[in-house]
Amino acid sequence: DLLDNTPKPLAGKRAIVTSGPTREDIDPVRYISNHSSGKQGHAIAAALAQAGAEVLLVSGPVSIPDPHDVTVVNVICAVDMQQAVDRALPADIAVFVAAVADWRVDSQASEKIKKDKSGKPPALSMIENPDILAGVGNGKKRPALVVGFAAETENVVDHARAKLAKKGADWIVANDVSEENNVFGGDANTVRLISAHDDEAWPKMSKEDVAAKLVERIAQRFETVSV
Ligand code: CTP
Ligand code: CA
């Protein structure tokens, strides 16, 4: 954009962002999902692009528009999201904002499940989905900077640090969902930026402002650390 004179501290950097929920089919007409709107992940993808990064956004099903200047890969389920992320590597930065469904049904019915004459509901057998962040954070093609999100209702810092270690992330942005701030679908977010040795509480702000502040931190990190 010729009129865009803003600084481009992340020029030449490749970033991958996951956003939105995933949707896990039960049968051709039913699925399991969650209330993630994609607003926070999409705002981060837009802010990274604004800072000059080449951004690939892997998005689950959302009803918000694609961000500007970002390549979007639309996926439905966790397994497809993982495949899209793996295909997008290598990258310098990866930010995992998606609310990935933790489980899927272990065998999807190919026909619509009908009500049983006995009145018994179907027993859905579930299996765990792949942990996309952990696969990348602990993987061979690990980007220089790996950032995860975590929604917690209690012991926010302890739980976030445990996730940081387990998943091989550098930072976890912890959402405090215990507050009445209507995170899912809402426009504001109250987060803490947690690394192995630091813990910073940010004031309540819009999801766009969280994105801008996070990208500012990412740019600083690439300024001070040669990676
Ligand atoms: N995540 C992921 N793949 C999954 C589950 C989570 O990539 N299958 C990522 C999310 O995008 C987020 C981070 O891991 O960046 C933490 O997600 P969260 O749901 O808070 O953690 P879980 O490990 O699933 O633990 P739990 O839901 O039991 O708290
Ligand atoms: Ca989870």
PDB file of C-alpha atoms and ligand atoms in Angstrom:
ATOM      1  CA  ASP A   1       0.000   0.000   0.000  1.00  0.00           C
ATOM      2  CA  LEU A   2       1.683   3.200  -1.217  1.00  0.00           C
ATOM      3  CA  LEU A   3       0.018   5.376   1.403  1.00  0.00           C
ATOM      4  CA  ASP A   4       1.125   3.197   4.297  1.00  0.00           C
ATOM      5  CA  ASN A   5       4.067   4.964   5.922  1.00  0.00           C
ATOM      6  CA  THR A   6       3.953   3.082   9.226  1.00  0.00           C
ATOM      7  CA  PRO A   7       7.186   1.401  10.369  1.00  0.00           C
ATOM      8  CA  LYS A   8       7.701  -2.189   9.222  1.00  0.00           C
ATOM      9  CA  PRO A   9       9.828  -3.743  11.989  1.00  0.00           C
ATOM     10  CA  LEU A  10       8.849  -7.272  10.936  1.00  0.00           C
ATOM     11  CA  ALA A  11       9.609  -6.865   7.218  1.00  0.00           C
ATOM     12  CA  GLY A  12      11.114 -10.075   5.874  1.00  0.00           C
ATOM     13  CA  LYS A  13       9.672 -12.203   8.699  1.00  0.00           C
ATOM     14  CA  ARG A  14       7.202 -15.036   8.096  1.00  0.00           C
ATOM     15  CA  ALA A  15       4.418 -15.539  10.627  1.00  0.00           C
ATOM     16  CA  ILE A  16       1.780 -18.240  11.080  1.00  0.00           C
ATOM     17  CA  VAL A  17      -1.339 -17.511  13.159  1.00  0.00           C
ATOM     18  CA  THR A  18      -4.132 -19.930  14.102  1.00  0.00           C
ATOM     19  CA  SER A  19      -7.529 -18.461  14.913  1.00  0.00           C
ATOM     20  CA  GLY A  20     -11.169 -19.321  15.554  1.00  0.00           C
ATOM     21  CA  PRO A  21     -12.689 -22.553  16.799  1.00  0.00           C
ATOM     22  CA  THR A  22     -12.384 -25.951  15.188  1.00  0.00           C
ATOM     23  CA  ARG A  23     -15.474 -27.963  14.291  1.00  0.00           C
ATOM     24  CA  GLU A  24     -15.480 -31.718  14.771  1.00  0.00           C
ATOM     25  CA  ASP A  25     -18.178 -33.609  12.882  1.00  0.00           C
ATOM     26  CA  ILE A  26     -20.280 -36.237  14.619  1.00  0.00           C
ATOM     27  CA  ASP A  27     -22.275 -37.164  11.526  1.00  0.00           C
ATOM     28  CA  PRO A  28     -23.153 -35.298   8.282  1.00  0.00           C
ATOM     29  CA  VAL A  29     -25.425 -32.851  10.122  1.00  0.00           C
ATOM     30  CA  ARG A  30     -23.982 -32.477  13.662  1.00  0.00           C
ATOM     31  CA  TYR A  31     -20.744 -31.270  15.171  1.00  0.00           C
ATOM     32  CA  ILE A  32     -18.873 -30.334  18.369  1.00  0.00           C
ATOM     33  CA  SER A  33     -17.306 -26.877  18.551  1.00  0.00           C
ATOM     34  CA  ASN A  34     -16.906 -23.881  20.895  1.00  0.00           C
ATOM     35  CA  HIS A  35     -17.725 -20.179  21.149  1.00  0.00           C
ATOM     36  CA  SER A  36     -14.452 -18.744  19.807  1.00  0.00           C
ATOM     37  CA  SER A  37     -15.210 -15.835  17.439  1.00  0.00           C
ATOM     38  CA  GLY A  38     -11.736 -15.558  15.901  1.00  0.00           C
ATOM     39  CA  LYS A  39     -11.601 -11.840  16.752  1.00  0.00           C
ATOM     40  CA  GLN A  40      -8.368 -12.034  18.768  1.00  0.00           C
ATOM     41  CA  GLY A  41      -6.495 -14.284  16.346  1.00  0.00           C
ATOM     42  CA  HIS A  42      -7.591 -12.305  13.291  1.00  0.00           C
ATOM     43  CA  ALA A  43      -6.565  -9.039  15.006  1.00  0.00           C
ATOM     44  CA  ILE A  44      -3.095 -10.487  15.688  1.00  0.00           C
ATOM     45  CA  ALA A  45      -2.727 -11.622  12.072  1.00  0.00           C
ATOM     46  CA  ALA A  46      -3.712  -8.115  10.903  1.00  0.00           C
ATOM     47  CA  ALA A  47      -1.286  -6.440  13.338  1.00  0.00           C
ATOM     48  CA  LEU A  48       1.598  -8.688  12.236  1.00  0.00           C
ATOM     49  CA  ALA A  49       0.879  -7.836   8.592  1.00  0.00           C
ATOM     50  CA  GLN A  50       0.666  -4.149   9.466  1.00  0.00           C
ATOM     51  CA  ALA A  51       4.143  -4.487  11.028  1.00  0.00           C
ATOM     52  CA  GLY A  52       5.468  -5.849   7.739  1.00  0.00           C
ATOM     53  CA  ALA A  53       5.418  -9.614   8.331  1.00  0.00           C
ATOM     54  CA  GLU A  54       4.295 -12.055   5.654  1.00  0.00           C
ATOM     55  CA  VAL A  55       1.336 -13.649   7.421  1.00  0.00           C
ATOM     56  CA  LEU A  56      -0.446 -16.953   6.887  1.00  0.00           C
ATOM     57  CA  LEU A  57      -3.649 -17.200   8.922  1.00  0.00           C
ATOM     58  CA  VAL A  58      -5.059 -20.687   9.468  1.00  0.00           C
ATOM     59  CA  SER A  59      -8.641 -20.135  10.512  1.00  0.00           C
ATOM     60  CA  GLY A  60     -11.413 -22.401  11.718  1.00  0.00           C
ATOM     61  CA  PRO A  61     -15.032 -21.553  10.818  1.00  0.00           C
ATOM     62  CA  VAL A  62     -15.684 -17.891  11.754  1.00  0.00           C
ATOM     63  CA  SER A  63     -18.188 -15.268  10.664  1.00  0.00           C
ATOM     64  CA  ILE A  64     -15.811 -12.283  10.651  1.00  0.00           C
ATOM     65  CA  PRO A  65     -14.059 -10.950   7.524  1.00  0.00           C
ATOM     66  CA  ASP A  66     -10.543 -11.973   6.486  1.00  0.00           C
ATOM     67  CA  PRO A  67      -7.909  -9.453   7.664  1.00  0.00           C
ATOM     68  CA  HIS A  68      -6.186  -7.287   5.046  1.00  0.00           C
ATOM     69  CA  ASP A  69      -2.815  -8.247   3.562  1.00  0.00           C
ATOM     70  CA  VAL A  70      -2.952 -11.748   5.043  1.00  0.00           C
ATOM     71  CA  THR A  71      -3.084 -15.122   3.270  1.00  0.00           C
ATOM     72  CA  VAL A  72      -5.959 -17.108   4.759  1.00  0.00           C
ATOM     73  CA  VAL A  73      -6.278 -20.890   4.780  1.00  0.00           C
ATOM     74  CA  ASN A  74      -9.726 -21.953   5.934  1.00  0.00           C
ATOM     75  CA  VAL A  75     -10.034 -25.270   7.747  1.00  0.00           C
ATOM     76  CA  ILE A  76     -12.802 -27.025   9.650  1.00  0.00           C
ATOM     77  CA  CYS A  77     -11.336 -29.518  12.104  1.00  0.00           C
ATOM     78  CA  ALA A  78      -8.219 -29.815  14.290  1.00  0.00           C
ATOM     79  CA  VAL A  79      -6.536 -32.461  12.151  1.00  0.00           C
ATOM     80  CA  ASP A  80      -6.863 -30.224   9.070  1.00  0.00           C
ATOM     81  CA  MET A  81      -5.639 -27.195  11.045  1.00  0.00           C
ATOM     82  CA  GLN A  82      -2.543 -29.136  12.097  1.00  0.00           C
ATOM     83  CA  GLN A  83      -1.870 -30.174   8.495  1.00  0.00           C
ATOM     84  CA  ALA A  84      -2.227 -26.578   7.247  1.00  0.00           C
ATOM     85  CA  VAL A  85       0.164 -25.313   9.939  1.00  0.00           C
ATOM     86  CA  ASP A  86       2.729 -28.029   9.186  1.00  0.00           C
ATOM     87  CA  ARG A  87       2.583 -27.180   5.480  1.00  0.00           C
ATOM     88  CA  ALA A  88       3.160 -23.484   6.257  1.00  0.00           C
ATOM     89  CA  LEU A  89       6.446 -24.136   8.112  1.00  0.00           C
ATOM     90  CA  PRO A  90       9.169 -22.942   8.251  1.00  0.00           C
ATOM     91  CA  ALA A  91       8.362 -19.568   9.780  1.00  0.00           C
ATOM     92  CA  ASP A  92      10.011 -17.058  12.099  1.00  0.00           C
ATOM     93  CA  ILE A  93       6.966 -16.483  14.286  1.00  0.00           C
ATOM     94  CA  ALA A  94       3.983 -18.666  15.175  1.00  0.00           C
ATOM     95  CA  VAL A  95       1.056 -17.485  17.293  1.00  0.00           C
ATOM     96  CA  PHE A  96      -1.522 -20.101  18.299  1.00  0.00           C
ATOM     97  CA  VAL A  97      -4.756 -18.331  19.119  1.00  0.00           C
ATOM     98  CA  ALA A  98      -7.248 -20.940  17.884  1.00  0.00           C
ATOM     99  CA  ALA A  99      -9.587 -22.578  20.365  1.00  0.00           C
ATOM    100  CA  VAL A 100      -8.849 -26.074  19.092  1.00  0.00           C
ATOM    101  CA  ALA A 101     -11.462 -28.642  20.131  1.00  0.00           C
ATOM    102  CA  ASP A 102      -9.686 -30.940  22.578  1.00  0.00           C
ATOM    103  CA  TRP A 103     -11.565 -34.023  21.397  1.00  0.00           C
ATOM    104  CA  ARG A 104     -13.261 -35.441  18.321  1.00  0.00           C
ATOM    105  CA  VAL A 105     -15.534 -38.466  17.971  1.00  0.00           C
ATOM    106  CA  ASP A 106     -13.360 -41.433  17.118  1.00  0.00           C
ATOM    107  CA  SER A 107     -15.471 -42.570  14.201  1.00  0.00           C
ATOM    108  CA  GLN A 108     -17.704 -40.133  12.384  1.00  0.00           C
ATOM    109  CA  ALA A 109     -20.982 -41.642  11.217  1.00  0.00           C
ATOM    110  CA  SER A 110     -21.288 -41.489   7.433  1.00  0.00           C
ATOM    111  CA  GLU A 111     -25.095 -41.257   7.667  1.00  0.00           C
ATOM    112  CA  LYS A 112     -27.185 -39.124  10.007  1.00  0.00           C
ATOM    113  CA  ILE A 113     -27.511 -40.889  13.349  1.00  0.00           C
ATOM    114  CA  LYS A 114     -31.173 -41.787  13.878  1.00  0.00           C
ATOM    115  CA  LYS A 115     -33.003 -41.854  17.186  1.00  0.00           C
ATOM    116  CA  ASP A 116     -32.984 -45.327  18.670  1.00  0.00           C
ATOM    117  CA  LYS A 117     -36.403 -46.968  19.094  1.00  0.00           C
ATOM    118  CA  SER A 118     -35.443 -47.872  22.673  1.00  0.00           C
ATOM    119  CA  GLY A 119     -35.068 -44.152  23.431  1.00  0.00           C
ATOM    120  CA  LYS A 120     -31.404 -44.565  24.335  1.00  0.00           C
ATOM    121  CA  PRO A 121     -29.142 -41.640  23.281  1.00  0.00           C
ATOM    122  CA  PRO A 122     -26.048 -42.588  21.256  1.00  0.00           C
ATOM    123  CA  ALA A 123     -22.846 -43.119  23.245  1.00  0.00           C
ATOM    124  CA  LEU A 124     -20.239 -40.927  21.560  1.00  0.00           C
ATOM    125  CA  SER A 125     -16.754 -42.308  21.940  1.00  0.00           C
ATOM    126  CA  MET A 126     -14.175 -39.500  21.831  1.00  0.00           C
ATOM    127  CA  ILE A 127     -10.455 -39.351  21.186  1.00  0.00           C
ATOM    128  CA  GLU A 128      -8.024 -36.504  21.838  1.00  0.00           C
ATOM    129  CA  ASN A 129      -7.089 -34.158  19.009  1.00  0.00           C
ATOM    130  CA  PRO A 130      -3.432 -33.465  18.168  1.00  0.00           C
ATOM    131  CA  ASP A 131      -1.930 -30.559  20.123  1.00  0.00           C
ATOM    132  CA  ILE A 132      -0.929 -28.268  17.252  1.00  0.00           C
ATOM    133  CA  LEU A 133       1.075 -25.824  19.384  1.00  0.00           C
ATOM    134  CA  ALA A 134       2.987 -28.604  21.177  1.00  0.00           C
ATOM    135  CA  GLY A 135       3.810 -30.266  17.863  1.00  0.00           C
ATOM    136  CA  VAL A 136       5.337 -27.046  16.529  1.00  0.00           C
ATOM    137  CA  GLY A 137       6.905 -25.853  19.801  1.00  0.00           C
ATOM    138  CA  ASN A 138       8.631 -29.180  20.390  1.00  0.00           C
ATOM    139  CA  GLY A 139       9.203 -29.935  16.708  1.00  0.00           C
ATOM    140  CA  LYS A 140      12.152 -29.928  14.325  1.00  0.00           C
ATOM    141  CA  LYS A 141      10.993 -26.847  12.395  1.00  0.00           C
ATOM    142  CA  ARG A 142      10.351 -24.747  15.483  1.00  0.00           C
ATOM    143  CA  PRO A 143      10.015 -21.023  14.641  1.00  0.00           C
ATOM    144  CA  ALA A 144      12.319 -18.666  16.569  1.00  0.00           C
ATOM    145  CA  LEU A 145       9.349 -17.289  18.480  1.00  0.00           C
ATOM    146  CA  VAL A 146       6.412 -19.480  19.495  1.00  0.00           C
ATOM    147  CA  VAL A 147       3.455 -17.916  21.307  1.00  0.00           C
ATOM    148  CA  GLY A 148       0.440 -19.720  22.739  1.00  0.00           C
ATOM    149  CA  PHE A 149      -2.780 -18.584  24.356  1.00  0.00           C
ATOM    150  CA  ALA A 150      -4.453 -20.055  27.399  1.00  0.00           C
ATOM    151  CA  ALA A 151      -7.903 -19.480  28.795  1.00  0.00           C
ATOM    152  CA  GLU A 152      -7.821 -20.041  32.534  1.00  0.00           C
ATOM    153  CA  THR A 153     -10.275 -19.493  35.341  1.00  0.00           C
ATOM    154  CA  GLU A 154      -7.908 -19.980  38.326  1.00  0.00           C
ATOM    155  CA  ASN A 155      -4.166 -20.125  39.128  1.00  0.00           C
ATOM    156  CA  VAL A 156      -3.633 -18.324  35.850  1.00  0.00           C
ATOM    157  CA  VAL A 157       0.151 -17.923  36.056  1.00  0.00           C
ATOM    158  CA  ASP A 158       0.888 -21.462  37.294  1.00  0.00           C
ATOM    159  CA  HIS A 159      -1.337 -23.077  34.695  1.00  0.00           C
ATOM    160  CA  ALA A 160       0.085 -20.893  31.922  1.00  0.00           C
ATOM    161  CA  ARG A 161       3.697 -21.702  32.921  1.00  0.00           C
ATOM    162  CA  ALA A 162       2.882 -25.403  32.917  1.00  0.00           C
ATOM    163  CA  LYS A 163       1.503 -25.069  29.378  1.00  0.00           C
ATOM    164  CA  LEU A 164       4.549 -23.030  28.335  1.00  0.00           C
ATOM    165  CA  ALA A 165       6.911 -25.813  29.413  1.00  0.00           C
ATOM    166  CA  LYS A 166       4.831 -28.704  28.107  1.00  0.00           C
ATOM    167  CA  LYS A 167       4.205 -27.156  24.700  1.00  0.00           C
ATOM    168  CA  GLY A 168       7.648 -25.652  24.106  1.00  0.00           C
ATOM    169  CA  ALA A 169       6.314 -22.085  23.811  1.00  0.00           C
ATOM    170  CA  ASP A 170       8.310 -18.922  24.534  1.00  0.00           C
ATOM    171  CA  TRP A 171       5.311 -16.942  25.703  1.00  0.00           C
ATOM    172  CA  ILE A 172       1.787 -17.674  26.774  1.00  0.00           C
ATOM    173  CA  VAL A 173      -0.860 -14.985  26.572  1.00  0.00           C
ATOM    174  CA  ALA A 174      -3.184 -15.974  29.396  1.00  0.00           C
ATOM    175  CA  ASN A 175      -6.812 -14.936  29.147  1.00  0.00           C
ATOM    176  CA  ASP A 176      -8.427 -14.339  32.451  1.00  0.00           C
ATOM    177  CA  VAL A 177     -11.842 -15.785  31.708  1.00  0.00           C
ATOM    178  CA  SER A 178     -12.862 -15.779  35.362  1.00  0.00           C
ATOM    179  CA  GLU A 179     -13.599 -12.074  35.028  1.00  0.00           C
ATOM    180  CA  GLU A 180     -16.933 -10.965  33.755  1.00  0.00           C
ATOM    181  CA  ASN A 181     -15.371  -9.569  30.628  1.00  0.00           C
ATOM    182  CA  ASN A 182     -17.280 -11.610  28.109  1.00  0.00           C
ATOM    183  CA  VAL A 183     -14.150 -12.771  26.280  1.00  0.00           C
ATOM    184  CA  PHE A 184     -15.899 -15.127  23.874  1.00  0.00           C
ATOM    185  CA  GLY A 185     -17.358 -12.992  21.118  1.00  0.00           C
ATOM    186  CA  GLY A 186     -16.699  -9.820  23.101  1.00  0.00           C
ATOM    187  CA  ASP A 187     -14.465  -7.001  21.943  1.00  0.00           C
ATOM    188  CA  ALA A 188     -12.289  -6.651  25.046  1.00  0.00           C
ATOM    189  CA  ASN A 189      -9.744  -8.922  26.663  1.00  0.00           C
ATOM    190  CA  THR A 190      -7.840  -8.975  29.959  1.00  0.00           C
ATOM    191  CA  VAL A 191      -4.569 -10.884  29.542  1.00  0.00           C
ATOM    192  CA  ARG A 192      -1.189 -11.543  31.109  1.00  0.00           C
ATOM    193  CA  LEU A 193       1.938 -12.069  29.031  1.00  0.00           C
ATOM    194  CA  ILE A 194       3.805 -14.937  30.665  1.00  0.00           C
ATOM    195  CA  SER A 195       7.271 -16.237  29.855  1.00  0.00           C
ATOM    196  CA  ALA A 196       9.507 -18.595  31.833  1.00  0.00           C
ATOM    197  CA  HIS A 197      10.783 -15.758  34.028  1.00  0.00           C
ATOM    198  CA  ASP A 198       8.419 -12.831  33.499  1.00  0.00           C
ATOM    199  CA  ASP A 199       4.769 -12.228  34.141  1.00  0.00           C
ATOM    200  CA  GLU A 200       3.113  -9.021  33.042  1.00  0.00           C
ATOM    201  CA  ALA A 201      -0.525  -8.139  33.683  1.00  0.00           C
ATOM    202  CA  TRP A 202      -2.005  -5.933  30.965  1.00  0.00           C
ATOM    203  CA  PRO A 203      -5.010  -3.742  31.670  1.00  0.00           C
ATOM    204  CA  LYS A 204      -8.352  -4.588  30.113  1.00  0.00           C
ATOM    205  CA  MET A 205      -8.231  -3.418  26.501  1.00  0.00           C
ATOM    206  CA  SER A 206      -9.749  -4.111  23.099  1.00  0.00           C
ATOM    207  CA  LYS A 207      -8.671  -7.218  21.195  1.00  0.00           C
ATOM    208  CA  GLU A 208      -7.106  -4.888  18.591  1.00  0.00           C
ATOM    209  CA  ASP A 209      -5.042  -3.237  21.330  1.00  0.00           C
ATOM    210  CA  VAL A 210      -3.963  -6.630  22.717  1.00  0.00           C
ATOM    211  CA  ALA A 211      -2.870  -7.513  19.184  1.00  0.00           C
ATOM    212  CA  ALA A 212      -0.970  -4.243  18.711  1.00  0.00           C
ATOM    213  CA  LYS A 213       0.791  -4.557  22.075  1.00  0.00           C
ATOM    214  CA  LEU A 214       1.722  -8.191  21.459  1.00  0.00           C
ATOM    215  CA  VAL A 215       3.123  -7.366  18.022  1.00  0.00           C
ATOM    216  CA  GLU A 216       5.096  -4.486  19.578  1.00  0.00           C
ATOM    217  CA  ARG A 217       6.654  -7.030  21.966  1.00  0.00           C
ATOM    218  CA  ILE A 218       7.364  -9.425  19.102  1.00  0.00           C
ATOM    219  CA  ALA A 219       9.092  -6.634  17.155  1.00  0.00           C
ATOM    220  CA  GLN A 220      11.179  -5.699  20.220  1.00  0.00           C
ATOM    221  CA  ARG A 221      12.216  -9.280  20.643  1.00  0.00           C
ATOM    222  CA  PHE A 222      13.479  -9.480  17.050  1.00  0.00           C
ATOM    223  CA  GLU A 223      15.305  -6.184  17.523  1.00  0.00           C
ATOM    224  CA  THR A 224      17.214  -7.227  20.629  1.00  0.00           C
ATOM    225  CA  VAL A 225      17.786 -10.918  19.949  1.00  0.00           C
ATOM    226  CA  SER A 226      19.451 -11.917  16.713  1.00  0.00           C
ATOM    227  CA  VAL A 227      17.529 -14.958  15.588  1.00  0.00           C
TER     228      VAL A 227
HETATM  229  N1  CTP B   1      -3.761 -25.767  21.338  1.00  0.00           N
HETATM  230  C1  CTP B   1      -3.426 -26.376  20.125  1.00  0.00           C
HETATM  231  N2  CTP B   1      -3.949 -27.607  19.829  1.00  0.00           N
HETATM  232  C2  CTP B   1      -4.778 -28.238  20.693  1.00  0.00           C
HETATM  233  C3  CTP B   1      -5.117 -27.619  21.929  1.00  0.00           C
HETATM  234  C4  CTP B   1      -4.594 -26.373  22.206  1.00  0.00           C
HETATM  235  O1  CTP B   1      -2.678 -25.811  19.331  1.00  0.00           O
HETATM  236  N3  CTP B   1      -5.260 -29.431  20.382  1.00  0.00           N
HETATM  237  C5  CTP B   1      -3.151 -24.466  21.642  1.00  0.00           C
HETATM  238  C6  CTP B   1      -4.139 -23.317  21.690  1.00  0.00           C
HETATM  239  O2  CTP B   1      -4.248 -22.704  20.421  1.00  0.00           O
HETATM  240  C7  CTP B   1      -3.481 -22.394  22.712  1.00  0.00           C
HETATM  241  C8  CTP B   1      -2.786 -23.352  23.665  1.00  0.00           C
HETATM  242  O3  CTP B   1      -2.606 -24.564  22.945  1.00  0.00           O
HETATM  243  O4  CTP B   1      -2.483 -21.596  22.133  1.00  0.00           O
HETATM  244  C9  CTP B   1      -3.490 -23.613  24.946  1.00  0.00           C
HETATM  245  O5  CTP B   1      -4.786 -24.074  24.710  1.00  0.00           O
HETATM  246  P1  CTP B   1      -5.661 -24.531  25.959  1.00  0.00           P
HETATM  247  O6  CTP B   1      -6.980 -25.040  25.473  1.00  0.00           O
HETATM  248  O7  CTP B   1      -5.647 -23.431  26.974  1.00  0.00           O
HETATM  249  O8  CTP B   1      -4.758 -25.718  26.535  1.00  0.00           O
HETATM  250  P2  CTP B   1      -4.933 -27.274  26.584  1.00  0.00           P
HETATM  251  O9  CTP B   1      -3.564 -27.850  26.466  1.00  0.00           O
HETATM  252  O10 CTP B   1      -5.945 -27.764  25.604  1.00  0.00           O
HETATM  253  O11 CTP B   1      -5.422 -27.551  28.070  1.00  0.00           O
HETATM  254  P3  CTP B   1      -6.894 -27.401  28.759  1.00  0.00           P
HETATM  255  O12 CTP B   1      -7.900 -27.062  27.684  1.00  0.00           O
HETATM  256  O13 CTP B   1      -7.131 -28.730  29.384  1.00  0.00           O
HETATM  257  O14 CTP B   1      -6.727 -26.283  29.778  1.00  0.00           O
HETATM  258 CA    CA B   2      -8.082 -26.978  25.399  1.00  0.00          CA
END
